[in-house]
Short mmCIF file of C-alpha atoms in Angstrom, two decimals:
data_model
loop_
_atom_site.label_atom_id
_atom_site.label_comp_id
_atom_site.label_asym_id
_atom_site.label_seq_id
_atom_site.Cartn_x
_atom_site.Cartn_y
_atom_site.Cartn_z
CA UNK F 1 -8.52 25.82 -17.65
CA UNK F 2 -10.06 23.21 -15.36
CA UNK F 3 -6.61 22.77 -13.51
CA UNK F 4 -3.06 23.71 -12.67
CA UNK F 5 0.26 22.12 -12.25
CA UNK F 6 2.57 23.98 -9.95
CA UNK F 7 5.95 23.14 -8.24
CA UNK F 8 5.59 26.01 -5.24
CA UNK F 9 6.41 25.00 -1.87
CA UNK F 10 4.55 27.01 0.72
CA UNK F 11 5.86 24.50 2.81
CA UNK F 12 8.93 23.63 4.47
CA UNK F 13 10.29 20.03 5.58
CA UNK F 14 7.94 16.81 4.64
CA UNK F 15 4.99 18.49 4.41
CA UNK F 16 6.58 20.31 1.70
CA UNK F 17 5.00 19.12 -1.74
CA UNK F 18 7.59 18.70 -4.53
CA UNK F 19 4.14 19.05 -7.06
CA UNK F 20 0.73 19.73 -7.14
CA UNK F 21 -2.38 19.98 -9.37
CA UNK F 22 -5.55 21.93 -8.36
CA UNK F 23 -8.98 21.45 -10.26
CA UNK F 24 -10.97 24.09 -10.66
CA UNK F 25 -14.22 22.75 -12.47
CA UNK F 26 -16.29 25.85 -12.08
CA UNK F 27 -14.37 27.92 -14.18
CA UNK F 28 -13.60 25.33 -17.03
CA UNK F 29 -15.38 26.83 -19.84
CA UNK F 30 -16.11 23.60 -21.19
CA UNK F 31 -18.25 22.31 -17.95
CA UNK F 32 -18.58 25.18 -15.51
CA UNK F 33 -18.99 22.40 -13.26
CA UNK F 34 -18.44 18.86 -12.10
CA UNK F 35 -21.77 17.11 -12.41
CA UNK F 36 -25.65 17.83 -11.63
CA UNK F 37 -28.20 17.69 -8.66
CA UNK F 38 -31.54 18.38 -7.74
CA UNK F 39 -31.97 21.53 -5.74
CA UNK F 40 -35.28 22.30 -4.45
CA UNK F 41 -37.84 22.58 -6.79
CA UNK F 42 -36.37 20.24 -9.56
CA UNK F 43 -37.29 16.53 -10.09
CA UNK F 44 -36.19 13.54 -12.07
CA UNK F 45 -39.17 14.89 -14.20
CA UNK F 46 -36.45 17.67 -15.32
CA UNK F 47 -33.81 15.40 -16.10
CA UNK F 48 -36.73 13.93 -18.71
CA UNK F 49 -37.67 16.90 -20.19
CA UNK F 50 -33.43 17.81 -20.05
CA UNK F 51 -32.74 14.23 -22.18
CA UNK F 52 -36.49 14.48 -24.72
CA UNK F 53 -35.27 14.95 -28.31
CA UNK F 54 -36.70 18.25 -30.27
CA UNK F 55 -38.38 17.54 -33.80
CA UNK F 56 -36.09 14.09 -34.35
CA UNK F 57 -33.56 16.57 -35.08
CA UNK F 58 -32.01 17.38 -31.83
CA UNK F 59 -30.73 14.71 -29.13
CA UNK F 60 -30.01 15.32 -25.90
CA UNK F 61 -27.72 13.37 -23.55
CA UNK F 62 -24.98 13.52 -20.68
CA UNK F 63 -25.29 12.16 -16.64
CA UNK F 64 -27.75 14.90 -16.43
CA UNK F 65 -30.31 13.40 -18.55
CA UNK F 66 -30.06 10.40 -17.15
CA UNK F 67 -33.04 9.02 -14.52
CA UNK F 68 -31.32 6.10 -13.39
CA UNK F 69 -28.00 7.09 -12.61
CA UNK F 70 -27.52 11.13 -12.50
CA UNK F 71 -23.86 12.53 -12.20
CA UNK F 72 -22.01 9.34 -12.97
CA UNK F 73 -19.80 8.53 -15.99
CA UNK F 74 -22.05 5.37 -16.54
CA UNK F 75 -25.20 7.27 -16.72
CA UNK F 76 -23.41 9.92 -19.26
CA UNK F 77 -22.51 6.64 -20.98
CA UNK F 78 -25.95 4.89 -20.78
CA UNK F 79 -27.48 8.18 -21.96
CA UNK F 80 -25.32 8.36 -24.84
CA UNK F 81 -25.92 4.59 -26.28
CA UNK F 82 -30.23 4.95 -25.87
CA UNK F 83 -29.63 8.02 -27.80
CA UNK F 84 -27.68 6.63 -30.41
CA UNK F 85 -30.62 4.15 -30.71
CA UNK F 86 -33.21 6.68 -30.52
CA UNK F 87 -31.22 8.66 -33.24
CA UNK F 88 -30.64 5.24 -35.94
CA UNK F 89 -34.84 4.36 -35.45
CA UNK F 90 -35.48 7.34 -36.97
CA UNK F 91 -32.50 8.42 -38.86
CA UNK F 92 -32.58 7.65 -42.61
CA UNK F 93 -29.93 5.81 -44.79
CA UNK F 94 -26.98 8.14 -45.56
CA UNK F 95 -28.05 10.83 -43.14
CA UNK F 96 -25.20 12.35 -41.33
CA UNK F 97 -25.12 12.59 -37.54
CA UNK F 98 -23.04 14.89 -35.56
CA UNK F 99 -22.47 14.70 -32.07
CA UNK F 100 -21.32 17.59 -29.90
CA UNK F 101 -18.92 16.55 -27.47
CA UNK F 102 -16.78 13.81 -27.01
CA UNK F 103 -16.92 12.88 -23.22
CA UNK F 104 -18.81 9.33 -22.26
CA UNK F 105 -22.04 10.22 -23.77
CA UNK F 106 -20.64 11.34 -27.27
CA UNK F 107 -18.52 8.44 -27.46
CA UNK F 108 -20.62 6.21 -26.37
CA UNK F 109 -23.08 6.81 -29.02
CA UNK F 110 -20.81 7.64 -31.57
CA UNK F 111 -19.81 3.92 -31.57
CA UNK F 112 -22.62 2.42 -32.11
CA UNK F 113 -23.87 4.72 -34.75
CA UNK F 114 -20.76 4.20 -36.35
CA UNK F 115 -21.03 0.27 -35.73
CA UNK F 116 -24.49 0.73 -37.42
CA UNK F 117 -23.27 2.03 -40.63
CA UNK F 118 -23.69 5.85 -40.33
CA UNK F 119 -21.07 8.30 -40.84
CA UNK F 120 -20.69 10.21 -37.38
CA UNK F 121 -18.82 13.31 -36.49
CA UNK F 122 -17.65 14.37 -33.07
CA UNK F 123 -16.96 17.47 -32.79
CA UNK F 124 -15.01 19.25 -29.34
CA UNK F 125 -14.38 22.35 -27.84
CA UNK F 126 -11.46 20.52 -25.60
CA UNK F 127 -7.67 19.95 -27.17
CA UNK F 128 -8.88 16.04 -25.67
CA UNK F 129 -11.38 13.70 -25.82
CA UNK F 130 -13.16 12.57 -22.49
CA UNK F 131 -15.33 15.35 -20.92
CA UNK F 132 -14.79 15.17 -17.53
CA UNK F 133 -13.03 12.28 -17.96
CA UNK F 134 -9.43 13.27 -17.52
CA UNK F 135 -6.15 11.46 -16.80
CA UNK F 136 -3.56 13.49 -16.01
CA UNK F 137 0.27 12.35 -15.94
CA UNK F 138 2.04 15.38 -15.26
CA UNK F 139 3.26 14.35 -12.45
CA UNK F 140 4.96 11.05 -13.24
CA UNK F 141 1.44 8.86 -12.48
CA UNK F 142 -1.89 8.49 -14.09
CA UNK F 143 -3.66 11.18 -12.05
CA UNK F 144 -7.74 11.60 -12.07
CA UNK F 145 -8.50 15.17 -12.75
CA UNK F 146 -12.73 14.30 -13.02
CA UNK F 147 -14.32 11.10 -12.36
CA UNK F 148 -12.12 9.23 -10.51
CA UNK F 149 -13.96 5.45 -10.17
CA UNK F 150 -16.48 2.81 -11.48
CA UNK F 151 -19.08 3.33 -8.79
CA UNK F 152 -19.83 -0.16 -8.61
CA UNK F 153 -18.43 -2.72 -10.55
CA UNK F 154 -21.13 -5.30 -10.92
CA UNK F 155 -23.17 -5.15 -14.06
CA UNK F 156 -21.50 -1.32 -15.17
CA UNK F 157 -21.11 -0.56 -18.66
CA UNK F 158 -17.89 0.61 -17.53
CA UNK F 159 -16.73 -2.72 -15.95
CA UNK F 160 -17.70 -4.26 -19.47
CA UNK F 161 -15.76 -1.76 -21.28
CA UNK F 162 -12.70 -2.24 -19.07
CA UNK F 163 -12.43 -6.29 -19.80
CA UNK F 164 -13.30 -5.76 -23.38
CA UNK F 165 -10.28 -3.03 -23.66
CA UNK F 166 -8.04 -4.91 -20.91
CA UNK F 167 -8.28 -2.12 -18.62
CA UNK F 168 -6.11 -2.87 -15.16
CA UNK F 169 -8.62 -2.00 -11.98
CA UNK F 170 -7.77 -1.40 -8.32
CA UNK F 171 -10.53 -2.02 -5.63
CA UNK F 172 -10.76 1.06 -3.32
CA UNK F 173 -12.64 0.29 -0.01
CA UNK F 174 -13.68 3.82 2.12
CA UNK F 175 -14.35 1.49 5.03
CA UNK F 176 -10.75 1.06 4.96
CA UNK F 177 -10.18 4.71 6.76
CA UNK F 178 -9.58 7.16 9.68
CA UNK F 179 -10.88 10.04 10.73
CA UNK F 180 -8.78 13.00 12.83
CA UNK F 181 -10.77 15.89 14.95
CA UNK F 182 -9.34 19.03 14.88
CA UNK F 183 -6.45 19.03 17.53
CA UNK F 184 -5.24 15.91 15.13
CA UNK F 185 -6.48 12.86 17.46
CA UNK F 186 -8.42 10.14 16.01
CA UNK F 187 -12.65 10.60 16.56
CA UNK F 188 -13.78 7.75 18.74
CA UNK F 189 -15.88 5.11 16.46
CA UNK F 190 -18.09 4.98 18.54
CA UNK F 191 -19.06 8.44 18.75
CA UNK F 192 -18.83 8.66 14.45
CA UNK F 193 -21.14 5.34 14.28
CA UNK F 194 -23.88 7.19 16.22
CA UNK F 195 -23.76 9.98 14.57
CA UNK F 196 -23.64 8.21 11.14
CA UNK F 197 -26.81 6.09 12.92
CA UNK F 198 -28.26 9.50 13.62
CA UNK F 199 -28.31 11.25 10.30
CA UNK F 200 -29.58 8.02 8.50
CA UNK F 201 -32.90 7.78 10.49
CA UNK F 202 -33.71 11.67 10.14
CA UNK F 203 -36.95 12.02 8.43
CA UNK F 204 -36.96 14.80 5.31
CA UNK F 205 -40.09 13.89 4.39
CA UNK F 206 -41.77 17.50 3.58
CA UNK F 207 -38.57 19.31 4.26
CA UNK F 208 -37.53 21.98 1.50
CA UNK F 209 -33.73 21.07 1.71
CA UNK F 210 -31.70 17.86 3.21
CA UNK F 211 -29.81 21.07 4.85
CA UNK F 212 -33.22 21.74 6.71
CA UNK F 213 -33.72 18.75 8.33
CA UNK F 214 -29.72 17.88 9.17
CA UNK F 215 -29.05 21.48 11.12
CA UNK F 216 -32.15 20.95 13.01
CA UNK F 217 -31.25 17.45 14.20
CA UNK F 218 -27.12 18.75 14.90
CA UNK F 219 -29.36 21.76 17.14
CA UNK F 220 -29.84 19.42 19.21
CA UNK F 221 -26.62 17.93 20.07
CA UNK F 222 -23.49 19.14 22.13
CA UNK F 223 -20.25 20.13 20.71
CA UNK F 224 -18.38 17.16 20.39
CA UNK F 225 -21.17 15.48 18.40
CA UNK F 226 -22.67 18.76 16.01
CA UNK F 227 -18.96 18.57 15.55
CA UNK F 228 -18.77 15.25 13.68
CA UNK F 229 -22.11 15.76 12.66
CA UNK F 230 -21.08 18.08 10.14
CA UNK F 231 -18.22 15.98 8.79
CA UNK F 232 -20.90 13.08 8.17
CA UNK F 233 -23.24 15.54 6.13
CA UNK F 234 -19.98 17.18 4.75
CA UNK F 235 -18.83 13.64 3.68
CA UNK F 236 -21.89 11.59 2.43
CA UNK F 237 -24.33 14.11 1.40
CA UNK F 238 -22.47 17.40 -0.02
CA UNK F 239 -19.52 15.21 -1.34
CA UNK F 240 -21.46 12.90 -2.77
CA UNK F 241 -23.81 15.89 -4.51
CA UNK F 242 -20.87 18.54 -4.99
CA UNK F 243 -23.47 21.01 -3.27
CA UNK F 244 -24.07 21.96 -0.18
CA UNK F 245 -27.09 20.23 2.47
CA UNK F 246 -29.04 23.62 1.77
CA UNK F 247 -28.56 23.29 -1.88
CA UNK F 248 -30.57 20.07 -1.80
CA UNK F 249 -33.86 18.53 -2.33
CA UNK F 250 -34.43 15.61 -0.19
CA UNK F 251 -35.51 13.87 -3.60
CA UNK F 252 -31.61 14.07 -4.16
CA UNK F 253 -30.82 11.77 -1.60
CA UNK F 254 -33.16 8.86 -3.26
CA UNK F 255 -33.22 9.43 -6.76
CA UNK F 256 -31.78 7.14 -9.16
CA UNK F 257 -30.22 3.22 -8.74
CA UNK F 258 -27.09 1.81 -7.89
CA UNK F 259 -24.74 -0.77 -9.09
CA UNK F 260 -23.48 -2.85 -6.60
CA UNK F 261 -19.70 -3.82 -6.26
CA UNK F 262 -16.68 -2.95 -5.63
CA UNK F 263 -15.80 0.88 -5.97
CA UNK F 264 -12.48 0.49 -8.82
CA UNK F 265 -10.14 2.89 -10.12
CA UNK F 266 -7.78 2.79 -13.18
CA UNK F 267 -4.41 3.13 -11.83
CA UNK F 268 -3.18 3.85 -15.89
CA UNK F 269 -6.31 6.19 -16.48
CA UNK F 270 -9.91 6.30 -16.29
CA UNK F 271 -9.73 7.98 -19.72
CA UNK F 272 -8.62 3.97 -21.63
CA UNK F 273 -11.86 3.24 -20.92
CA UNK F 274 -13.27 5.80 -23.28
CA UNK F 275 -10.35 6.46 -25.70
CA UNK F 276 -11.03 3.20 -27.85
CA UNK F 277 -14.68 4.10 -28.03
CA UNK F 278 -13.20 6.32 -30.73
CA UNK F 279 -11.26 4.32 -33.14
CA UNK F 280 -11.89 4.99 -36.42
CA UNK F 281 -14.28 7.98 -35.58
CA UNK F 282 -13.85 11.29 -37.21
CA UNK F 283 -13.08 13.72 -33.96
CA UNK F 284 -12.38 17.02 -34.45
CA UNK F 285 -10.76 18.70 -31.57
CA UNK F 286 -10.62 22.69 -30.46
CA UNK F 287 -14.22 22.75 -32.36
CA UNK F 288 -15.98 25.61 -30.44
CA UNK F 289 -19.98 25.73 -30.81
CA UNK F 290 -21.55 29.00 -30.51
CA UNK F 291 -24.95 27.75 -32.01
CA UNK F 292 -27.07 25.05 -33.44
CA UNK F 293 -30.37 26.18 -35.86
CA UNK F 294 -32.80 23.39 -36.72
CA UNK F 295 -35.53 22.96 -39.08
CA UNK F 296 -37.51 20.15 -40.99
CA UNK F 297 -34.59 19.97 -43.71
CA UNK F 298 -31.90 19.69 -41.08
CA UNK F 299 -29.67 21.04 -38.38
CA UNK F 300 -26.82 24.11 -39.07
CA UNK F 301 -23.65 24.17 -36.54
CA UNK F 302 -21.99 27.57 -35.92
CA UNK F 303 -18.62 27.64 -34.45
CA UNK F 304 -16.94 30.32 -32.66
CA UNK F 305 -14.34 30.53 -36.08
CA UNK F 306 -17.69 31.26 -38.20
CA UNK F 307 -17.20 28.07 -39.86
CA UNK F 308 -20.80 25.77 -40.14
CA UNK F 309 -21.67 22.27 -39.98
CA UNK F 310 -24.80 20.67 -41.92
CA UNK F 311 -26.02 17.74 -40.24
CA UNK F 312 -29.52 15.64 -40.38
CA UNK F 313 -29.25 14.62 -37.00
CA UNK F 314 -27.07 16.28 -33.69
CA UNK F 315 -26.96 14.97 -30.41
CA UNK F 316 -25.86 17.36 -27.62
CA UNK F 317 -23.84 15.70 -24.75
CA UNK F 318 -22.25 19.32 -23.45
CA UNK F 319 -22.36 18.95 -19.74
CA UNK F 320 -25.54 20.82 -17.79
CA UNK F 321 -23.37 23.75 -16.70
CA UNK F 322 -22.68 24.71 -20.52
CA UNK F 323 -26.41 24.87 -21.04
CA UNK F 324 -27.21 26.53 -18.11
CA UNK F 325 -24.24 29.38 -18.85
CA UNK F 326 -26.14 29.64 -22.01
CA UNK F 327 -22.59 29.72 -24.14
CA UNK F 328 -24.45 28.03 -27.13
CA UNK F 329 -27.59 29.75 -28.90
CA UNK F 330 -30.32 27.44 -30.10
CA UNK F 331 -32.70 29.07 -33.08
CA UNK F 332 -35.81 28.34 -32.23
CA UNK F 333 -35.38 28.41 -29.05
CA UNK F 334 -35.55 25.43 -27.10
CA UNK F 335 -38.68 24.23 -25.58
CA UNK F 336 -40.15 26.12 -22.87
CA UNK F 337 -40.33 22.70 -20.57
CA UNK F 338 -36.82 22.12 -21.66
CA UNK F 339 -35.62 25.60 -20.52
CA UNK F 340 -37.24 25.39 -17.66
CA UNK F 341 -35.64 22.09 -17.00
CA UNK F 342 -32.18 23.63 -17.46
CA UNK F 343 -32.88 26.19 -15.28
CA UNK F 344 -33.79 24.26 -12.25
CA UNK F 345 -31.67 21.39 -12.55
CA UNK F 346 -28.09 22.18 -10.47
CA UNK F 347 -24.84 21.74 -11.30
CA UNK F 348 -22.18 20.98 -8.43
CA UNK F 349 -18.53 21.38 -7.88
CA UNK F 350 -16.25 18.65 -6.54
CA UNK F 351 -12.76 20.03 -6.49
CA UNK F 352 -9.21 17.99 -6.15
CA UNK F 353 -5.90 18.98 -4.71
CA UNK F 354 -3.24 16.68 -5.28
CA UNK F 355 -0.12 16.77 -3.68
CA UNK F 356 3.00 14.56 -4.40
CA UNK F 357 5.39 14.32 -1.40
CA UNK F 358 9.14 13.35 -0.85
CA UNK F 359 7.58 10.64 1.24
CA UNK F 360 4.36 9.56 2.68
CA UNK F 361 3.72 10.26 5.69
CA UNK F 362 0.23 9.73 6.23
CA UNK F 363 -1.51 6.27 7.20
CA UNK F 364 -0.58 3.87 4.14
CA UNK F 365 -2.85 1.33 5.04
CA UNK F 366 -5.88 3.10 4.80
CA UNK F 367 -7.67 4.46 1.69
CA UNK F 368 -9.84 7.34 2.95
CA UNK F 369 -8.24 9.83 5.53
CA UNK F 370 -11.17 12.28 7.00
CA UNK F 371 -10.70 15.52 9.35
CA UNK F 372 -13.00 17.34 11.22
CA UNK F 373 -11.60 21.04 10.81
CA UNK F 374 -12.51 24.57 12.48
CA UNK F 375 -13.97 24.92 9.14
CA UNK F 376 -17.31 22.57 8.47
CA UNK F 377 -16.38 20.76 4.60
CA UNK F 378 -13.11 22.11 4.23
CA UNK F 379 -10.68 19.54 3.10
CA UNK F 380 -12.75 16.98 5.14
CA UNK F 381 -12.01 13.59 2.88
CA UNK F 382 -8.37 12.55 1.32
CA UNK F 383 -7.76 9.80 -0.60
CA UNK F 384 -4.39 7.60 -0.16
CA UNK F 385 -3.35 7.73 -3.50
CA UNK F 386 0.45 6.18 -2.71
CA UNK F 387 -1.53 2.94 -2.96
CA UNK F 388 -2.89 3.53 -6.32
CA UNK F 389 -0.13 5.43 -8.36
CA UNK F 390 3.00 4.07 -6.56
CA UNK F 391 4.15 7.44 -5.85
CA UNK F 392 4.08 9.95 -2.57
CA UNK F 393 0.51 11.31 -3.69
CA UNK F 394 -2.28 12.37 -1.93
CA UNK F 395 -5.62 14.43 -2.73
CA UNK F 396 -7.50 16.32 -0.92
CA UNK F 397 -11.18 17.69 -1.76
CA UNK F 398 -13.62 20.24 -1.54
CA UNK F 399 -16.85 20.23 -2.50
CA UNK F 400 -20.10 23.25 -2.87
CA UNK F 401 -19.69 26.29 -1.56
CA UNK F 402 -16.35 25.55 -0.12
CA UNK F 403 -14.72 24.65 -3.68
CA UNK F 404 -16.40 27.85 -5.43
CA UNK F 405 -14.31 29.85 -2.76
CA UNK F 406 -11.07 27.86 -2.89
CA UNK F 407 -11.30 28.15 -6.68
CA UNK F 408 -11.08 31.75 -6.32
CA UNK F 409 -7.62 31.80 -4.50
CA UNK F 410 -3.97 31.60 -5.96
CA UNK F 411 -2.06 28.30 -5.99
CA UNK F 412 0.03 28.59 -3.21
CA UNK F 413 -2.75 30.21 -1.41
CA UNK F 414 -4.84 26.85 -1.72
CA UNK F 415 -1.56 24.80 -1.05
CA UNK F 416 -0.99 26.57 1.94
CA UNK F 417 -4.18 25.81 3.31
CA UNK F 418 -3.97 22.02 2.37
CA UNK F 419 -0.60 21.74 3.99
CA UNK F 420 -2.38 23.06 7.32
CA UNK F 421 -4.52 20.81 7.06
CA UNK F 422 -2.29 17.73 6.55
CA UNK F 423 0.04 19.58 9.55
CA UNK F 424 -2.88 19.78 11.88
CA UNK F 425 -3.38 15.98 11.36
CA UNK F 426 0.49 14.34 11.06
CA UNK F 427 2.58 17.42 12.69
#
């Protein structure tokens, strides 16, 4: 299970939740992870090698294979469309194409191959299409369980697909925030600007890890400023990798592009973006793959039921972490540049705890709450989600080696701890 609804209170008064959901990506058997990143030692070279088809018979795509925009839901879906035209210029008439998983990639693809004529089958492991797309209303309100936005709204497949489907968006601004230190008193701006100023000029030119470079430069600095220096790394580099600084090649910091834009969230779910991609599509859900043989005469599917598939063509859009668990056997083995690829490509973890409330009682006019705790990355960024889903709500993250301990802990154990950290700020 990737997450878990509970209704304990560890809490008593208003900061006790009436709800809660807690992700825990690194133990969802479908992912074992949230999305990838270069540690040292891997290059966008892998993420080629990761996405290069084997013998026109087997695809390969997902946000990891993607050079221009890693670990987003727009690069899964990019990945998945120059697939599906890879796949139909060399695909013959009548072949049949099956496409393992039905996140972004999968469905992206599977549309136009489908639009093209060919008779597609998605098949998933999941009880639900989308990947690590996943809308959640459990608790009353379209609640992001994965990706949570269109990271930049200008030009994105994504902002295409939400006019053609009539999607609503709401603009999210992180500029609109605050940020408490420990003892629950706003940081001076000033003080966060220079320290923001500082780790942007650091050089990591020739450095092994960003995590190198950034402890070095916060070595030098008194208390009061290593302090907040941490919650800048914490928030822009291991947040935005879902690893930690010392998990990271400084070639993680520039690879790949950007769209530019607003940053926009579905406030009815991320996952009608993707859901229409599969109209008229035969999905097959709860669809286990234990392992895919290939030859010249065609591809052979293995499920976990001991039922198989005969395809001409398969595309593989599991996420990295599945390959790199090795939960699906490939005969022949995969290429030696592609294993190697798997192996030193990285796969993050960006967890969410999200609380519902009698009442808010946090800032409501900001959208990104951040705390500087005893602990460096431990529930440093919230999001304001009152504004969003019209409801009490707020979620807290963790991210790298903090999430892969938090996932390890009981519910109210992990509640707990959020409360604190919400009492430390508003008590």
């Amino acid at each position: 299970m990737s997450n878990s609804v509970s209704n304990e209170s560890p809490a008593a008064g208003r900061f006790a939740p009436v709800a809660s959901i807690i992700t825990r990506w690194q133990q969802d058997p479908f992912a074992f992870g949230s999305y990838s990143y270069l540690p040292p030692g891997a290059s966008p070279d892998d993420r080629a090698a990761l996405g290069a088809s084997v013998d026109k018979r087997l695809f390969f795509a997902g946000e990891a294979t993607s050079l221009d925009y890693p670990a987003t839901v727009h690069g899964a879906l990019l990945s998945g469309r120059s697939n599906a035209a890879e796949i139909e210029a060399t695909a013959n008439d009548g072949d049949a194409i099956v496409i393992i998983g039905a996140g972004a990639a999968g469905l992206g693809a599977a549309r136009l191959l489908a639009d093209a004529g060919y008779a597609v089958t998605i098949v998933e492991g999941r009880d639900r299409i989308g990947g690590r797309v996943h809308s959640d209303t459990s608790l009353g309100a379209s609640l992001e369980i994965g990706a949570g936005w269109i990271h930049g709204a200008d030009s994105n497949p994504l902002t295409e697909l939400a006019e053609q489907f009539n999607v609503e968006r709401f603009v999210t601004d992180e500029d609109e925030s605050v940020l408490y230190d420990t003892d629950g008193e706003e940081v001076d701006n000033d003080l966060l600007e220079s320290m923001e100023d500082l780790l942007q000029q650091l050089d990591f030119d020739g450095a092994t890890t960003v995590g190198d470079v950034i402890e070095t430069a916060i070595a030098e600095l008194d208390e009061d400023e290593a302090r907040i220096a941490r919650y800048v790394a914490g928030s822009v580099a291991e947040h935005e990798a879902a690893a930690d600084i010392g998990q990271l090649s400084p070639e993680s910091l520039v690879e790949g592009e950007q769209f530019g834009g607003d940053e926009t969230v579905m406030p009815n779910g991320y996952i009608n973006l993707l859901a229409p991609l599969a109209e008229g599509i035969d999905v097959q859900l709860e669809r286990i793959v234990t392992s895919i043989g290939h030859s010249d005469k065609g591809v052979e599917i293995r499920f976990d039921d001991d039922s198989v598939v005969l395809a001409d063509r398969v595309l593989v859009t599991v996420p990295l972490g599945v390959l790199k668990a090795g939960v699906i056997t490939f005969e022949p083995e995969l290429p030696g540049d592609k294993l190697a690829a798997i192996s030193r490509l990285g796969m993050g973890v960006l967890d969410r705890v999200i609380l519902e409330f009698d009442e808010v009682f946090w800032d409501e006019d900001v959208d990104l709450i951040g705390y500087v705790g005893d602990e460096p990355g431990l529930f440093i960024e919230w999001d304001n989600w009152a504004r969003v889903a019209g409801k009490p709500i707020i979620v807290g993250f963790n991210a790298g080696s903090v999430a892969e301990r938090i996932e390890a802990m009981p519910d109210n154990e992990i509640i707990a701890l959020a409360v604190q950290v919400l009492t430390n700020i508003y008590g």
